[in-house]
């Protein structure tokens, strides 16, 4: 079953303590769509300007991402620039140029409305609502967000939560949204706002999954060298959504979601090994399977007695 992915498609400039690269392929939808494409078909909804390099469009095509929902309009592509601190865990946004994103209205291509799985990758919650307004009864809807929307569009975000099955956000955002310091309290408080499932990402420390059936904690892969953390959250969300869609079960359950969280973590761990989407370009199914097993062994222990 395919997954519909809507979000930003960007040209990023990223500076880490050791390197800086400009005009890289980025954006929440780019990372999420390519990550999901390792598991299932993807219907992409987004916008780029007429300056967007053709090679990136060809790359999406090579990943079998359906581009009927990609708008190519006159003007410049959305641009974002960020600089990481020495710990690579925190960053400052240096600049944001909305460009064609300013007047973007996500419209579904013919046939997209029936896509059973939906990933609302990080964009303004009003646009995420607009996509859901056009969908016909999706089976499972996942939303991602960021601190900016909690600051400037909290009402739209909170009303979106009533319409989604799962919210993905990072630890700082969970605390910001709920005003709670305990992540366990925050995760449960977010469930009360609507989503049955909540995934709280903790960067290099893994992620927490809150479900009505229970609680699951997934560690992070012990990488020695992180080159660029940009898009880790989006790759996580894409892998998670892509895996769920590939299972095509009548109903999503806790066991499947635990595996989906591990697949999301596997994809994020590869993505941070290189700038932009470079590591995903060479990634193989075998590497994904091996790292999934490594995650399993890392967190498995025997019963006593
Ligand atoms: P992450 O590292 O998961 O937070 O995602 C980074 C990506 O988000 C970059 O590739 C940016 O292009 C994109 N991005 C940054 N700010 C925004 C925004 N306000 N709306 C949508 N996407 C954004």
CSV table of C-alpha atoms in Angstrom, one decimal, residues 36 59 114 147-148 160 190 217 248:
chain,number,residue,atom,x,y,z
A,36,UNK,CA,9.6,5.6,2.9
A,59,UNK,CA,16.5,11.1,-8.1
A,114,UNK,CA,-7.7,7.2,-1.5
A,147,UNK,CA,9.0,24.1,17.6
A,148,UNK,CA,8.1,27.0,15.2
A,160,UNK,CA,-4.8,18.9,14.0
A,190,UNK,CA,-0.3,14.6,24.2
A,217,UNK,CA,11.7,2.6,24.3
A,248,UNK,CA,-1.0,-3.2,4.9
